[in-house]
Amino acid sequence: MASLPDEFTDLDRFVTAGWALPGSAERWKRRVTSSTEEVKDLYETLLPRMDAIMTYLDRYLLADLPETDRPLLYLALAFMDVAPTWEVFQAADLPEPAFEIERMHMVERPFPWEERAW
Amino acid sequence: MNQPANEQWIRNYPDLGTEQLSTDAATSPEFFERERDQVFRRSWLVVGRQQDVADSGDWFLKEVPSPKASVLVMRGDDGVIRAFYNTCKHRGSKLVHKNCGSGVKGFSCPLHGWVYDSSGNLAFVPDENEFYQLDKPALGLTKINCEVWEGFIFINLDPQPQLTLKEFLGEIHDSYNGYFDGLEEASHYTVTADINWKLLFDVSVEAYHVFSIHPIHPVSDETEKEVGKPPEIPEIKLPHIVLHELHRLVTVPGNPFRPQSPVEQLMIKYGVVSSFTFPEPGEKPADLPVGVNPGNVPAWSFDVLGMFPNNVVLTGRGIYVTIVMWPEAVDKTFFDIRIYMKPVNNMAERICREAIIAMTRDVMREDFDHVEPQQSALSPDAIQYIQLSDQELAVRHGYAALRKVMNEGFRGELVK
């Protein structure tokens, strides 16, 4: 199991819980299938840590991000995916009945390291 | 240049009339067939952006559902973007099966190996001397009219379009002046929904629905909704409406007094700000072209450009969104939705951008979640006519433009 850089080991439990996902669609699915408590925990824990995360990651260009630091980027993106809905609804997803996310087919934009692998 | 409260937009467009409109445009299979043949087979239709085929040898497929056409768009070795029917001239096999690719010199038909170059010419036929008379220069891929405007790639399935693309675009042709350049595709998704294509178009060109279904949208205010304030709050009134011959535009205002959420404060701090989230303060800045915020509306958030027939473009500061609607049946549509944003300079910008993508996606879901039940309820037994307010004038204009083209063609009274 990948773990986060030393100064972010307090956030390791979110990686363990499967929040650090590279794909936009899979991050989205992780969010809308979460409980309110899970999303609340992610939002409230990461919000005060986002400055530190962005300062840490900003040492790199996107294309040069080391593999070991990618889970931290994915976790930060998961936070940004959660935040707008949480801030309006205090919920993981739109109120029911919400349009099913499976019906929105993401055409993924690969990260530079994923493009190289193709 | 806001419209005075006592004046209605219809005064600028008296020819549109004020009567209720028939629902047959969204329910009648006969109307759908006429629309397909008179409108979709004859209009200039957006299939992508020129950056989708940035280099020679880049290509993508667009499967047009109705009228059915598999369209191959490709940038040739000469740098020209062309469109072809994706059909081999040997025995009509489907030439290309993948969605997109890059760096190719041409295509080889999977069935018998006929080869076409990147300009669509027939370049090689295996065992050519077994054929009797093969007029190779005449057996290039069948061309589809293809033009580029402001980076948008248009096709026209009519072999002899009634209007040039410039004539078709009319007043908007010279109004954008590079506005769409320099932004990159930040998000792209497709949806197939059980609705007539116009239902989503219609909610996109009015803001009357925003108060009811978009609590996440920054122009509405949940607190006011809770205390039951009627939907007359100024931020959901359209402050500007422009109706052209074929196309239409409405301006959506922002709410400069809305408090910023914690994540929005983060986004501002890291410089990822779009006018979707935070309206432009004060007057229209000089660097925006005439077509963007054409009414010089203060606290402008974005415009909705409704391009005839099937393309809604939301134009904001540092962001634009295209929603292209491809009808499959009278009550079924394929939607292609893309968000374009400024390229990111660093990791913080990349991270913050995700919040705008997530918010926009949820707003789209709220729209889909309401228009699909609308289609199911729109039976001719239940309702024959719809009522439209002055705030929904762009909806009325959409139906008027559609019926005019269906009845008179593009060179009827529509073209001066």
CSV table of C-alpha atoms in Angstrom, one decimal, chain A residues 24-25 27-28 31-32 43 47 50-55 57-58 60-62 65 73 76-77 79-81 83-85 87-89 93-101 103-109 111, chain B residues 184-194 215-217 222 261-264 266-267 269-270 337 344-359 361-366 368-369 372:
chain,number,residue,atom,x,y,z
A,24,SER,CA,-11.5,11.5,-12.4
A,25,ALA,CA,-14.4,9.0,-12.8
A,27,ARG,CA,-12.6,9.6,-7.6
A,28,TRP,CA,-16.1,10.7,-8.4
A,31,ARG,CA,-17.2,10.2,-3.4
A,32,VAL,CA,-20.9,9.5,-4.2
A,43,TYR,CA,-13.2,17.5,4.0
A,47,LEU,CA,-9.1,21.6,4.4
A,50,MET,CA,-4.4,21.9,1.6
A,51,ASP,CA,-1.9,24.8,1.8
A,52,ALA,CA,0.8,22.4,3.0
A,53,ILE,CA,-0.1,19.9,0.3
A,54,MET,CA,0.0,22.4,-2.5
A,55,THR,CA,3.2,24.0,-1.3
A,57,LEU,CA,3.6,19.4,-4.6
A,58,ASP,CA,4.4,22.8,-6.2
A,60,TYR,CA,7.4,19.7,-9.1
A,61,LEU,CA,6.2,20.3,-12.6
A,62,LEU,CA,3.2,18.1,-13.2
A,65,LEU,CA,5.9,14.4,-10.2
A,73,LEU,CA,-1.9,14.6,-5.7
A,76,ALA,CA,-5.8,16.5,-3.1
A,77,LEU,CA,-7.9,16.0,-6.2
A,79,PHE,CA,-10.7,16.7,-1.7
A,80,MET,CA,-11.5,19.2,-4.6
A,81,ASP,CA,-14.0,16.7,-5.9
A,83,ALA,CA,-15.6,20.1,-1.6
A,84,PRO,CA,-18.2,21.9,-3.8
A,85,THR,CA,-21.0,19.5,-3.0
A,87,GLU,CA,-20.0,23.0,1.1
A,88,VAL,CA,-23.5,23.4,-0.3
A,89,PHE,CA,-25.3,20.2,0.8
A,93,ASP,CA,-23.7,13.8,-3.3
A,94,LEU,CA,-26.6,15.8,-4.7
A,95,PRO,CA,-30.0,15.2,-3.0
A,96,GLU,CA,-31.9,12.2,-4.2
A,97,PRO,CA,-33.0,11.4,-6.8
A,98,ALA,CA,-29.7,12.5,-8.4
A,99,PHE,CA,-28.8,11.8,-12.0
A,100,GLU,CA,-26.7,8.6,-11.8
A,101,ILE,CA,-23.0,9.2,-12.3
A,103,ARG,CA,-24.7,7.7,-17.0
A,104,MET,CA,-22.0,10.4,-17.4
A,105,HIS,CA,-19.1,8.8,-19.4
A,106,MET,CA,-15.9,10.5,-18.6
A,107,VAL,CA,-13.4,10.9,-21.4
A,108,GLU,CA,-10.3,10.8,-19.2
A,109,ARG,CA,-7.4,13.2,-19.6
A,111,PHE,CA,-1.6,12.5,-16.6
B,184,GLU,CA,-7.4,23.7,-23.1
B,185,GLU,CA,-9.9,20.9,-22.7
B,186,ALA,CA,-10.0,20.3,-18.9
B,187,SER,CA,-12.9,17.9,-18.8
B,188,HIS,CA,-15.0,15.9,-21.3
B,189,TYR,CA,-17.9,13.6,-20.8
B,190,THR,CA,-20.8,12.3,-22.7
B,191,VAL,CA,-24.4,11.4,-21.7
B,192,THR,CA,-27.2,9.6,-23.5
B,193,ALA,CA,-30.5,10.8,-22.1
B,194,ASP,CA,-34.2,10.0,-22.8
B,215,PRO,CA,-28.7,25.3,-5.2
B,216,ILE,CA,-25.1,24.6,-5.9
B,217,HIS,CA,-24.9,27.3,-8.5
B,222,GLU,CA,-29.9,28.8,-0.3
B,261,SER,CA,-16.7,29.3,0.8
B,262,PRO,CA,-13.4,27.9,2.3
B,263,VAL,CA,-12.6,26.1,-0.9
B,264,GLU,CA,-13.4,29.1,-3.0
B,266,LEU,CA,-8.3,28.5,-1.5
B,267,MET,CA,-9.0,28.8,-5.3
B,269,LYS,CA,-5.5,32.3,-3.2
B,270,TYR,CA,-4.0,30.1,-5.9
B,337,ILE,CA,-20.0,18.1,-22.9
B,344,VAL,CA,-2.3,25.2,-15.5
B,345,ASN,CA,1.1,26.5,-14.6
B,346,ASN,CA,1.7,24.5,-11.5
B,347,MET,CA,0.3,21.7,-9.3
B,348,ALA,CA,-1.8,24.0,-7.1
B,349,GLU,CA,-3.7,25.3,-10.2
B,350,ARG,CA,-4.2,21.7,-11.4
B,351,ILE,CA,-5.6,20.8,-8.0
B,352,CYS,CA,-7.9,23.8,-7.6
B,353,ARG,CA,-9.2,23.4,-11.1
B,354,GLU,CA,-10.8,20.1,-10.1
B,355,ALA,CA,-13.3,21.9,-7.9
B,356,ILE,CA,-14.6,23.9,-10.9
B,357,ILE,CA,-14.9,20.6,-12.9
B,358,ALA,CA,-16.7,18.9,-10.1
B,359,MET,CA,-19.2,21.8,-9.6
B,361,ARG,CA,-20.6,18.4,-13.6
B,362,ASP,CA,-23.0,18.5,-10.7
B,363,VAL,CA,-24.9,21.4,-12.3
B,364,MET,CA,-25.2,19.4,-15.5
B,365,ARG,CA,-26.6,16.5,-13.5
B,366,GLU,CA,-29.2,18.7,-11.9
B,368,PHE,CA,-30.5,16.2,-16.7
B,369,ASP,CA,-32.3,15.0,-13.5
B,372,GLU,CA,-35.7,13.6,-18.3
